[in-house]
Coordinates of N, CA, C and O in Angstrom, one line a residue:
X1 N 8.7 4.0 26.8 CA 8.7 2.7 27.4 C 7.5 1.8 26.9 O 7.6 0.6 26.8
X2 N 6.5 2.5 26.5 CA 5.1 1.7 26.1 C 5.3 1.2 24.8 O 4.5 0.3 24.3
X3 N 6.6 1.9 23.8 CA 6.7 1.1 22.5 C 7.6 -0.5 22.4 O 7.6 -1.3 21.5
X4 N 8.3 -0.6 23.8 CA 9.1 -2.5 23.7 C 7.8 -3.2 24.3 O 8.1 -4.3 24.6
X5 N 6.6 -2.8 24.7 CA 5.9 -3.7 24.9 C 5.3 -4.0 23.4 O 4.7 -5.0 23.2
X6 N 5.3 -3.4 22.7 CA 4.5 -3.2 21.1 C 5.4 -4.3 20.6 O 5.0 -5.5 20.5
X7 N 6.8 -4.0 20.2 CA 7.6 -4.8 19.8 C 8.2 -6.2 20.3 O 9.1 -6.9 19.8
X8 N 7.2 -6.3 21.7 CA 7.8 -7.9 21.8 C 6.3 -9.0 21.5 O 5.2 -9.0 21.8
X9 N 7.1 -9.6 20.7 CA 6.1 -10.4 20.0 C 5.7 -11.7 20.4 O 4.9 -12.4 19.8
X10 N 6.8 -12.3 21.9 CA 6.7 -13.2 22.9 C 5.4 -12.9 23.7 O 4.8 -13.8 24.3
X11 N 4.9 -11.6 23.6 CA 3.4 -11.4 24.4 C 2.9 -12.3 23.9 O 2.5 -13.2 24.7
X12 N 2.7 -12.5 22.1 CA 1.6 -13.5 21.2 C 1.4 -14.5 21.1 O 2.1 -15.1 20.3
X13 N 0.5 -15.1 21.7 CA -0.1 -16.8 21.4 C 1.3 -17.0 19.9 O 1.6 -16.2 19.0
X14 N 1.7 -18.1 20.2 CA 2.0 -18.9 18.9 C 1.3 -19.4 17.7 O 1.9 -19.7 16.7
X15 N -0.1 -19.6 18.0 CA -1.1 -19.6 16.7 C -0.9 -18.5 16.1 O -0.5 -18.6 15.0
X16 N -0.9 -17.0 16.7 CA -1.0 -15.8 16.2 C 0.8 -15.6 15.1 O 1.1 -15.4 14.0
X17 N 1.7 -15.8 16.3 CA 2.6 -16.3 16.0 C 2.4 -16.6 14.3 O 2.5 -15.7 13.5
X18 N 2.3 -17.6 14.1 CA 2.1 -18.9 13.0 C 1.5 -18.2 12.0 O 2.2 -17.7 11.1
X19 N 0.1 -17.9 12.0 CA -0.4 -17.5 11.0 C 0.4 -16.1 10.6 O -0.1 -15.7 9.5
X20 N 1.1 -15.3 10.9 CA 1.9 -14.5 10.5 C 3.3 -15.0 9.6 O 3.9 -14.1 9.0
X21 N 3.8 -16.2 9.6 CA 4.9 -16.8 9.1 C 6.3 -16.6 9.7 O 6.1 -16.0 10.8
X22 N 7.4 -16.8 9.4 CA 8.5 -17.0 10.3 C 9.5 -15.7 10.2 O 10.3 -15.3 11.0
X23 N 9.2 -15.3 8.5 CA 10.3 -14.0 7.9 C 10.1 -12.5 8.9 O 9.5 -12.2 9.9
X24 N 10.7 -11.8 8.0 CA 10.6 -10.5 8.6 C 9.7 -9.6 8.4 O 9.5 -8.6 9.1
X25 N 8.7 -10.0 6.8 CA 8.0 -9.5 6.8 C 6.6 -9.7 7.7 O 5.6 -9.0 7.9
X26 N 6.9 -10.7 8.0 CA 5.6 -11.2 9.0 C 5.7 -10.5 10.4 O 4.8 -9.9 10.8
X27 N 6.5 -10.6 11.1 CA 7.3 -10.0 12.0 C 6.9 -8.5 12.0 O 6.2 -8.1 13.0
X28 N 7.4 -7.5 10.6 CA 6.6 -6.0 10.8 C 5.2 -6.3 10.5 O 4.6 -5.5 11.2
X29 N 4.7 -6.8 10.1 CA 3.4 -6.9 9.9 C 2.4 -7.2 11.6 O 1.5 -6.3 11.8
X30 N 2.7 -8.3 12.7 CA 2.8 -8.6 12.9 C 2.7 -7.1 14.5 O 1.8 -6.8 15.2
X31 N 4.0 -6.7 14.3 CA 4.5 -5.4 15.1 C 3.3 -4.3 14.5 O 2.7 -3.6 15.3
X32 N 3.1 -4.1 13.4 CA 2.3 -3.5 12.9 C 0.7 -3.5 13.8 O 0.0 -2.6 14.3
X33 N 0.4 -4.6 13.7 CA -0.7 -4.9 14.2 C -0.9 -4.6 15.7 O -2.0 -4.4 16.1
X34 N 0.2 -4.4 16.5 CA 0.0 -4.2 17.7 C 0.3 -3.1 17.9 O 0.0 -2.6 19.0
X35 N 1.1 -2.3 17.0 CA 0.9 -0.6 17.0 C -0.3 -0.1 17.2 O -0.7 0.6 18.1
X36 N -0.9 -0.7 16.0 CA -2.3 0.1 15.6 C -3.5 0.0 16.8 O -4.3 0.9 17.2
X37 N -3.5 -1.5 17.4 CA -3.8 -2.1 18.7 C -4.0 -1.1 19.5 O -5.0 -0.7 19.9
X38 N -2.5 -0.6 19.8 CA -2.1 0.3 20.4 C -2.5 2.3 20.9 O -2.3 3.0 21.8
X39 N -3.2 2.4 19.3 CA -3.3 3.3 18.9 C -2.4 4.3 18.6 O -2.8 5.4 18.9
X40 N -1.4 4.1 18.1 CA -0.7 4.4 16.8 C -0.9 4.7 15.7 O -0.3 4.0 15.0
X41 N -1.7 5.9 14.8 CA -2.2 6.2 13.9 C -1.9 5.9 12.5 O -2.7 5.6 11.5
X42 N -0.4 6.2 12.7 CA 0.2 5.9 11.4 C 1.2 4.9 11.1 O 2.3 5.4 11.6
X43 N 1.5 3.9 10.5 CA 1.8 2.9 10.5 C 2.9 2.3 9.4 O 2.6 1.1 9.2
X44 N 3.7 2.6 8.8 CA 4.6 2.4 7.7 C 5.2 0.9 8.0 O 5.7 0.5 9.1
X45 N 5.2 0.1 6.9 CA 6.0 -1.2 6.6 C 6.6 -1.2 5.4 O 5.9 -0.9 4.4
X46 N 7.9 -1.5 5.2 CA 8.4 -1.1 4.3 C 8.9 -2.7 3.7 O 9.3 -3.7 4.4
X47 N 8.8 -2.6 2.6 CA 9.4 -4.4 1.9 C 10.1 -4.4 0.8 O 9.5 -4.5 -0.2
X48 N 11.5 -4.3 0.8 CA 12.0 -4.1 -0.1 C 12.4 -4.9 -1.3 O 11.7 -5.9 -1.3
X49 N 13.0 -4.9 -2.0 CA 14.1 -6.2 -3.1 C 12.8 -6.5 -4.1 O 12.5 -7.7 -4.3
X50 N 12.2 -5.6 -4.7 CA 10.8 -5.7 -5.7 C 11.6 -5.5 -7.1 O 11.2 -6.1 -8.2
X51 N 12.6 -4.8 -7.0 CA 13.7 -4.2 -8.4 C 13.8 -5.5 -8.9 O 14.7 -6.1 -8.3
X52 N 13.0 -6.2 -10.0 CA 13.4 -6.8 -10.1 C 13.6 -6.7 -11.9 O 12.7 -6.7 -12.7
X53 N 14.7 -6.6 -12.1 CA 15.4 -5.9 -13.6 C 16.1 -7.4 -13.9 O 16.2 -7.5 -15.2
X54 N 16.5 -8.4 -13.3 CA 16.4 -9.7 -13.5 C 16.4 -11.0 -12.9 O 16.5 -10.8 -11.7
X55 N 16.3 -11.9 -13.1 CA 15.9 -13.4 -12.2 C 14.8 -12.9 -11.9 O 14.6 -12.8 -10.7
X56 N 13.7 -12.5 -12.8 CA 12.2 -12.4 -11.9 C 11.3 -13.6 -11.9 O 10.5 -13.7 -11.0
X57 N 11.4 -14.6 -12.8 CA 10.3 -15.4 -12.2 C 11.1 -16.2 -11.0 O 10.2 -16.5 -10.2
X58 N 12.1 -16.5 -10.6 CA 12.5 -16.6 -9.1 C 12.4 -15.7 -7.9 O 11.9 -15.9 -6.8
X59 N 13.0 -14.6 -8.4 CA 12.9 -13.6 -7.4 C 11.2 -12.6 -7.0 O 10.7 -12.3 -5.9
X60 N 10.9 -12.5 -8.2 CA 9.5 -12.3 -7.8 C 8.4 -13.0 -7.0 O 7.5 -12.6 -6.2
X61 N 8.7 -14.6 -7.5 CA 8.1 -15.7 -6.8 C 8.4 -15.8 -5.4 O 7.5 -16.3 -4.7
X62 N 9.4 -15.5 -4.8 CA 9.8 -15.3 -3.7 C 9.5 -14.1 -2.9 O 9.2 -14.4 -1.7
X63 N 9.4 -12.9 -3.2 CA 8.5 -11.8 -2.7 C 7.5 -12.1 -2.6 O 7.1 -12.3 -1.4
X64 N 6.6 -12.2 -3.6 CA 5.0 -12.4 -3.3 C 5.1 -13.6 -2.0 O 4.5 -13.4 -1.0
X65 N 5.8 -14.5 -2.1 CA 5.7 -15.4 -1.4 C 5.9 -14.9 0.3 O 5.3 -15.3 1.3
X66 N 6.9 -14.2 0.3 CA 7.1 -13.9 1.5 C 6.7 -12.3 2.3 O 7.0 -11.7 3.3
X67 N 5.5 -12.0 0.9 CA 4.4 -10.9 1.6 C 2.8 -11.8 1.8 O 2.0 -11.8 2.8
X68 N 2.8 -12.3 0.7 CA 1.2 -13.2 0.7 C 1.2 -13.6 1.8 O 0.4 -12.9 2.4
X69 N 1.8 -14.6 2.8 CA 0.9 -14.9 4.1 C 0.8 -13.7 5.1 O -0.2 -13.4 5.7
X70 N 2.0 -13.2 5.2 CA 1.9 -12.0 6.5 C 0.7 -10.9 6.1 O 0.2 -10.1 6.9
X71 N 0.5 -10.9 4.6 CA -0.3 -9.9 4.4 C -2.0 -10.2 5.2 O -2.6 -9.5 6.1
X72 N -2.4 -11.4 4.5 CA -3.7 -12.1 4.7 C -3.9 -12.2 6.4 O -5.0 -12.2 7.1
X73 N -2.5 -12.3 6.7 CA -2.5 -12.8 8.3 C -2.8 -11.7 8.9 O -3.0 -11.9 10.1
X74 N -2.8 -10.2 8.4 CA -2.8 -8.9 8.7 C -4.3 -8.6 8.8 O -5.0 -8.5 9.9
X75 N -4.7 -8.6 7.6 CA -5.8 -8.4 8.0 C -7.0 -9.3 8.6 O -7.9 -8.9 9.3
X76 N -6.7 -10.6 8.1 CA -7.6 -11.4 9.2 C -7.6 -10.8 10.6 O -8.4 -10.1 11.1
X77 N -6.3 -11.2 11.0 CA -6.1 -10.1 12.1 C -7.0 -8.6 13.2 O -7.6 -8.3 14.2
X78 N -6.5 -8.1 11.9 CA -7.5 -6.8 12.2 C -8.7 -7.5 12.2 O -9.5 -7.5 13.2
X79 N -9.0 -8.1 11.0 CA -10.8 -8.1 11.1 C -11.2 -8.8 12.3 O -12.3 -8.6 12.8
X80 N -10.3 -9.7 12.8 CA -11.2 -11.0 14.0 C -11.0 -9.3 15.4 O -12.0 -8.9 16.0
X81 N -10.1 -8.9 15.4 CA -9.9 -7.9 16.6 C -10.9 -6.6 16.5 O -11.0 -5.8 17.5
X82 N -11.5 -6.3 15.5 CA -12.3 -5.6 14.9 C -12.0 -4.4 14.8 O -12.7 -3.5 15.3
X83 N -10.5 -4.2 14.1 CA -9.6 -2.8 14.0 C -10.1 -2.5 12.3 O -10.6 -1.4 11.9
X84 N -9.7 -3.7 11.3 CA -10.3 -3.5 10.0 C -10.8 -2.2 10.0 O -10.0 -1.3 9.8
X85 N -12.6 -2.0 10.3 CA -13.4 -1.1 10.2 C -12.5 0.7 10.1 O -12.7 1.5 9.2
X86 N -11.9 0.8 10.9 CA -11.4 1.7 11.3 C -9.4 1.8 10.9 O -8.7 2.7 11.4
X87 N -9.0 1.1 10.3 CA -7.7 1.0 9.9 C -7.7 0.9 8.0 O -8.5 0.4 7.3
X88 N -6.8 1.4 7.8 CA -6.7 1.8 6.5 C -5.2 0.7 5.8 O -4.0 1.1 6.1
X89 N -5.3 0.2 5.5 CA -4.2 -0.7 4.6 C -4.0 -0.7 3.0 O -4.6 -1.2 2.1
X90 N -2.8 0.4 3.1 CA -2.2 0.3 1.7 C -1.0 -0.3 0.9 O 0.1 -0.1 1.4
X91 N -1.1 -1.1 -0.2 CA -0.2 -1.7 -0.4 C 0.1 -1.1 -1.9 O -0.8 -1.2 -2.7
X92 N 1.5 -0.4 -2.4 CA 2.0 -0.4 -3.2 C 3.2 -0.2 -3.3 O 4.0 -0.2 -2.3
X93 N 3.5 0.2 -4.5 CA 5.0 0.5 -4.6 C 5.2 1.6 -5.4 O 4.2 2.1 -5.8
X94 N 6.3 2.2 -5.8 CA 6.9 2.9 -6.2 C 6.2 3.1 -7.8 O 5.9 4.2 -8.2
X95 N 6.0 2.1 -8.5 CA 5.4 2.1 -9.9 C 5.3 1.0 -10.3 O 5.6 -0.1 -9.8
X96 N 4.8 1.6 -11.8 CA 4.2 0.2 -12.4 C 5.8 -0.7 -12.7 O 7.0 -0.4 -12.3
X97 N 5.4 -2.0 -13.6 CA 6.5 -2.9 -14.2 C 6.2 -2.9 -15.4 O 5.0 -3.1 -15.6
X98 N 7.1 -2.8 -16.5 CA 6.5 -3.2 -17.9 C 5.8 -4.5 -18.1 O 6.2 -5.4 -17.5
X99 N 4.9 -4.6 -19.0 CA 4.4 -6.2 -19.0 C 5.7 -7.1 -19.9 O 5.7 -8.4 -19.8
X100 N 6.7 -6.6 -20.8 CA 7.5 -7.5 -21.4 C 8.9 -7.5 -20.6 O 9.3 -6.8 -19.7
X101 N 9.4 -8.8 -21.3 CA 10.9 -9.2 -20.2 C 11.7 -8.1 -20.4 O 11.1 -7.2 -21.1
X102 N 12.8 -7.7 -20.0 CA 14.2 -6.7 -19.9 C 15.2 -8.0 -19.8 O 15.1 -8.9 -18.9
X103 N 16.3 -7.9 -20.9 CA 17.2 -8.6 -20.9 C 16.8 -10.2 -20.8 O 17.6 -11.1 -20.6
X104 N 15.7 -10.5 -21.0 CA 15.1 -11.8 -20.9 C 15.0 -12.0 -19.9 O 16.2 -12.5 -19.9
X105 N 14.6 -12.2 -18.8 CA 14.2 -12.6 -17.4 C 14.2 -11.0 -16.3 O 14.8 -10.7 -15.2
X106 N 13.3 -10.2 -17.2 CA 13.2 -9.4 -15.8 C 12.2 -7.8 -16.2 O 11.7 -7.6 -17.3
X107 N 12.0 -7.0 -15.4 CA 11.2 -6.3 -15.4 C 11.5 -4.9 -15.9 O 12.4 -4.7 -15.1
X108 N 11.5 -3.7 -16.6 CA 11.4 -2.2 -16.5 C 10.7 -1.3 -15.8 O 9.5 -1.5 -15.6
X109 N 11.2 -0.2 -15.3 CA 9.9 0.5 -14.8 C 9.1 1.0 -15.4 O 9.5 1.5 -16.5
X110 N 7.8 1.0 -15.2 CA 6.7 1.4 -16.1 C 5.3 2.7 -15.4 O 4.3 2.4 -14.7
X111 N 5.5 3.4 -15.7 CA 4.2 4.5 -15.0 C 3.1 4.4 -16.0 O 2.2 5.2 -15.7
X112 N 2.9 3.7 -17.1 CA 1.6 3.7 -17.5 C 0.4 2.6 -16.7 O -0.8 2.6 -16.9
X113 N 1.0 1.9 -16.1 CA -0.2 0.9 -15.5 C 0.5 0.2 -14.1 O 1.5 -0.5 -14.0
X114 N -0.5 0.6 -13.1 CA 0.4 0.7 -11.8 C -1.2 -0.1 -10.8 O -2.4 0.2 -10.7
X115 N -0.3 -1.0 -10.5 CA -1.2 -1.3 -9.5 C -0.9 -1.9 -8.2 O 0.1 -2.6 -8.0
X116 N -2.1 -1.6 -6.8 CA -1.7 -1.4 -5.5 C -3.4 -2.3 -5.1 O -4.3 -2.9 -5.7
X117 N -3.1 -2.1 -4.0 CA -5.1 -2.7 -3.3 C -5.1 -1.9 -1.9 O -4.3 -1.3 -1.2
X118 N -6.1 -2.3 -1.9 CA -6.2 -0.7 -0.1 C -7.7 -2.1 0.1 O -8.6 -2.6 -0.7
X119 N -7.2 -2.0 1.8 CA -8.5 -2.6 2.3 C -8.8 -2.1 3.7 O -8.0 -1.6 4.4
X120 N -10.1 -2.3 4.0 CA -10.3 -1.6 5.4 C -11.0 -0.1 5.5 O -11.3 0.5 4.5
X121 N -11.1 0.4 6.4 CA -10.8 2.2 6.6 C -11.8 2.8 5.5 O -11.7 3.8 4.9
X122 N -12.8 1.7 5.4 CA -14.3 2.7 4.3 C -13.8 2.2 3.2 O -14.6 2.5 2.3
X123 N -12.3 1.2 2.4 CA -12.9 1.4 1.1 C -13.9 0.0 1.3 O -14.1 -0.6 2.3
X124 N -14.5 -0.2 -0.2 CA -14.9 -1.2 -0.5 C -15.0 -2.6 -0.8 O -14.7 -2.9 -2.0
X125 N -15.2 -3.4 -0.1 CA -14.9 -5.0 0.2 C -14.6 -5.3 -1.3 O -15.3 -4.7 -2.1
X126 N -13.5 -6.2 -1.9 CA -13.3 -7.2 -3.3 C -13.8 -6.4 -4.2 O -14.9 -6.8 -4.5
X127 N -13.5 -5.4 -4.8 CA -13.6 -4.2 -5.8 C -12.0 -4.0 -6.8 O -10.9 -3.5 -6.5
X128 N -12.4 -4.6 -7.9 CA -11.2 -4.0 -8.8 C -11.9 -2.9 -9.4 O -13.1 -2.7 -9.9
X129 N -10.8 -2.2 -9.3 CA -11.2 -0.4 -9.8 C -10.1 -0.6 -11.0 O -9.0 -1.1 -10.7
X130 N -10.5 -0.2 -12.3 CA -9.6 -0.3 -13.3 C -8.9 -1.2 -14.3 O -9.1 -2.4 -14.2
X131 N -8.1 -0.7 -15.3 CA -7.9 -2.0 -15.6 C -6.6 -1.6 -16.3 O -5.9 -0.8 -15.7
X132 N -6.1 -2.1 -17.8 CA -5.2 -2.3 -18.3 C -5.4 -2.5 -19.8 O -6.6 -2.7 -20.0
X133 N -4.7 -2.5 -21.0 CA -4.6 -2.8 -21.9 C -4.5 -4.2 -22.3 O -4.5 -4.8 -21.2
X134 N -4.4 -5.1 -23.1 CA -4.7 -6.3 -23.1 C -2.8 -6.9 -22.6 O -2.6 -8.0 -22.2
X135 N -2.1 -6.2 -22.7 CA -1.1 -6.4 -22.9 C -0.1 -5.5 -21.2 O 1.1 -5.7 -20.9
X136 N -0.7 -4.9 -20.8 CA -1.0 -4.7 -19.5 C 0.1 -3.2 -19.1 O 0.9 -2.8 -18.3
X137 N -0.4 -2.8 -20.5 CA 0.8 -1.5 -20.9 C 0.2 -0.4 -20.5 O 0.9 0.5 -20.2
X138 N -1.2 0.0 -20.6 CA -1.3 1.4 -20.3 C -2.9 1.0 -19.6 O -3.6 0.0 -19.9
X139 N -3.2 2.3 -18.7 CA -4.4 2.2 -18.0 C -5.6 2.4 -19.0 O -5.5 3.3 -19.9
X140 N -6.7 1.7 -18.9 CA -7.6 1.9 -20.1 C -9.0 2.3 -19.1 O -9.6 3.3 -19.5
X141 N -9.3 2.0 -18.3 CA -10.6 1.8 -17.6 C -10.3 2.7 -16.4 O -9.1 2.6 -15.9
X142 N -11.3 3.7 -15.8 CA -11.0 4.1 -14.7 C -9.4 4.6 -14.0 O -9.3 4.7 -12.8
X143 N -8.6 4.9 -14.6 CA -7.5 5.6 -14.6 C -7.9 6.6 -13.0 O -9.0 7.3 -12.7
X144 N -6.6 6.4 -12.0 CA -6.8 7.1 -11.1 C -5.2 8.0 -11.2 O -4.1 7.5 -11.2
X145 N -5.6 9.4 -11.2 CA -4.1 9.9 -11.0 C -3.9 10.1 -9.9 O -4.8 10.2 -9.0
X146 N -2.3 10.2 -9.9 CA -1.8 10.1 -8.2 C -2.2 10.9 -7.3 O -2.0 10.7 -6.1
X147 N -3.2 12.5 -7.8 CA -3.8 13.5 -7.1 C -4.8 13.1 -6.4 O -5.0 13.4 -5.3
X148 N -5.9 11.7 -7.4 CA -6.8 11.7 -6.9 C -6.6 10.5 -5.4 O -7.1 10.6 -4.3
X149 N -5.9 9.6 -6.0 CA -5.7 8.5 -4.6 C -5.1 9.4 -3.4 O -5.3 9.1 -2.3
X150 N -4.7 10.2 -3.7 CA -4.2 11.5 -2.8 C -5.2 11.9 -1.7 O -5.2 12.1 -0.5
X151 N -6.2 12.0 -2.6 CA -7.3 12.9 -2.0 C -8.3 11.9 -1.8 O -9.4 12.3 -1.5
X152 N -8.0 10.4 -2.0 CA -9.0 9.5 -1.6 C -8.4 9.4 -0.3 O -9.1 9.6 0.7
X153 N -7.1 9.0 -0.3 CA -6.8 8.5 0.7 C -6.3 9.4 2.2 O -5.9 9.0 3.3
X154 N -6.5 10.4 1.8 CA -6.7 11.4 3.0 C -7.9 11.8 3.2 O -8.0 12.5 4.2
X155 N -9.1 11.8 2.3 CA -10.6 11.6 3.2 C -11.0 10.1 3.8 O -11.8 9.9 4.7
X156 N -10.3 9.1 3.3 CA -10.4 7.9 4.2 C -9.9 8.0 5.6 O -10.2 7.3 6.5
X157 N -8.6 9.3 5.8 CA -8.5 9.4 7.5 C -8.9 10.8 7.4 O -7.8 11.4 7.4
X158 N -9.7 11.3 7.3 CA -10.2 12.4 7.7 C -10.1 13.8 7.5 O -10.6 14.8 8.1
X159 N -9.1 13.7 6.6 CA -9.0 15.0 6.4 C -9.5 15.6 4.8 O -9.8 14.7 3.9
X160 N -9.5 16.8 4.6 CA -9.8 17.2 3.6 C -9.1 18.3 3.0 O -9.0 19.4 3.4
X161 N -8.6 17.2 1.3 CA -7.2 17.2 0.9 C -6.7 19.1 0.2 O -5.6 19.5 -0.1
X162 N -8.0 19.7 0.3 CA -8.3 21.1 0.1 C -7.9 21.9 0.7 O -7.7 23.1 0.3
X163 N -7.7 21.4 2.4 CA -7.4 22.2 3.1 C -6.1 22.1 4.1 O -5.7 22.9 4.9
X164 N -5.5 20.5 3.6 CA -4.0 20.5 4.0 C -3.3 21.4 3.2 O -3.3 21.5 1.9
X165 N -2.6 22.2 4.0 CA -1.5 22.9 2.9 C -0.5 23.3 4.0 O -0.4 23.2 5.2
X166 N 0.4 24.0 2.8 CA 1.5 24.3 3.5 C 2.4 25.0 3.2 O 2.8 24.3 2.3
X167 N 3.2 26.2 3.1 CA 3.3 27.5 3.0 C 4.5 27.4 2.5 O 5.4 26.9 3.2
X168 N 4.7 28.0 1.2 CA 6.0 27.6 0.9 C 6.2 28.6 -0.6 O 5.3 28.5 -1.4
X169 N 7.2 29.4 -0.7 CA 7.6 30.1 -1.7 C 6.5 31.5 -1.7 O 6.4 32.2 -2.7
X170 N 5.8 31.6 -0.8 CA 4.9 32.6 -0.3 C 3.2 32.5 -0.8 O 2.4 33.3 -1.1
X171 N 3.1 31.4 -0.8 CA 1.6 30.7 -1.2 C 1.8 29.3 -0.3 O 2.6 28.5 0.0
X172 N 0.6 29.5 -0.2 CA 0.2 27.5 0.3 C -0.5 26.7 -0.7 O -1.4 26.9 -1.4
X173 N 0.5 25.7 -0.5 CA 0.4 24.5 -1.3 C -0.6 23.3 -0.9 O -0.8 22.9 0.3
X174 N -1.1 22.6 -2.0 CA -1.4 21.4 -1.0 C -0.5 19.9 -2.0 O 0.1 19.9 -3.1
X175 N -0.8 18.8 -1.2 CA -0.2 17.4 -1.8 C -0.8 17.5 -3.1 O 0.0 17.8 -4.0
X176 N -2.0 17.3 -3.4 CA -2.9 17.2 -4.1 C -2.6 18.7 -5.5 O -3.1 18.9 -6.6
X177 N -1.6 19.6 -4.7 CA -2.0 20.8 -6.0 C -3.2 21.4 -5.9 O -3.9 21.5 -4.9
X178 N -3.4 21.8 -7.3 CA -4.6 22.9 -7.6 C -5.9 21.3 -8.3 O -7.0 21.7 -8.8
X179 N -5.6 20.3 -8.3 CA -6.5 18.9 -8.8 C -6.7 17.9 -7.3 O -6.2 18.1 -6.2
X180 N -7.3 17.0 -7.8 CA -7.7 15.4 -6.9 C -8.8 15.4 -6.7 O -9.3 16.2 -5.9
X181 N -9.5 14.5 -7.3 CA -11.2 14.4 -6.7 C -10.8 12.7 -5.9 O -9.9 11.9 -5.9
X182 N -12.0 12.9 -5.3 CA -12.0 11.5 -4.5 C -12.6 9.9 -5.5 O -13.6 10.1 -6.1
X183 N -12.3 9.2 -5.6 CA -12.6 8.1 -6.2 C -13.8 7.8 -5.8 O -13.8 6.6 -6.0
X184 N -14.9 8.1 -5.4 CA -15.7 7.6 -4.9 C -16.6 6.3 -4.8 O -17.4 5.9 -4.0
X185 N -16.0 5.8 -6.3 CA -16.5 4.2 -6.5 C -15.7 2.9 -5.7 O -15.9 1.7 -5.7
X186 N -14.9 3.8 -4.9 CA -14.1 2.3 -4.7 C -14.8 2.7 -2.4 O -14.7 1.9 -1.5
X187 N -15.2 3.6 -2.4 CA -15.3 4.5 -0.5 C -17.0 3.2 -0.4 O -17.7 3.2 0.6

């Protein structure tokens, strides 16, 4: 019963309202925020229609567009309520995008250069970690493999990625494997 009070968003001032925007992404975002309020640990938003294999400079411009305010409105949010500190915000996807067009107006998938942002929850304020080739094809600088964000981002909620495991084929396993160090430049 205590989660339709989470989900009605008629509790919220209409400024709060507003600076979240009108779409749907603002909306989970928005619901998001009063989970976590709530205490709610874990938190999934999901945003889909990123495939963008063609019409990307429309359709892309349109995503960012209708993640950019709900995002900023997120964590302002957290920060004025002073959840930030203590809440963990990740934003990625699936993989990278190639830097050249596909079929003329559109993207490929690409796993050499992948990029996401995490704010809040211990990492570190306006920090780019990493970089790219001039041409934005393969990771050149600070390269994080998926073991290590792994094991970053399960010592940012507390656990320690060494000792999750889990029992399977008659050995325990962990996410991370037998690798993952923690990033520690970006905590």
């Amino acid at each position: 019963m205590a989660a339709t009070d989470a989900f009605d968003l008629s509790k919220e001032p209409e400024s709060v309202r507003a600076s979240y925007g009108t779409g749907a992404q603002g909306k989970q975002l928005l619901i998001a925020r009063r989970l976590v309020e709530r205490g709610v640990r874990f938190v999934q938003v999901w945003a889909g229609g990123w495939d963008h294999h063609n019409d990307l400079e429309d359709r892309l411009r349109g995503k960012a567009t209708e993640i950019d305010v709900p995002a900023g409105a997120l964590l302002t949010d957290l920060e004025q309520r002073g959840l930030l500190d203590n809440t963990l915000v990740i934003w990625g996807g699936e993989f990278g995008r190639t830097p050249t067009a596909e079929n003329g107006n559109g993207r490929e998938h690409h796993p050499f250069g992948f990029t996401m942002w995490m704010a809040g929850g211990g990492v570190k304020r306006g920090l780019v970690y990493g970089s790219t080739d001039e041409y934005g094809w393969h990771s050149t600088e600070n390269r994080v493999h998926v073991h290590d964000l792994h094991a970053t981002i399960l010592h940012l909620m507390g656990i320690d990625h060494t000792k999750l495991t889990y029992f399977y084929g008659g050995r325990n396993y962990r996410l991370t494997d037998v690798y993952g160090n923690l990033v520690k430049d970006i905590l």
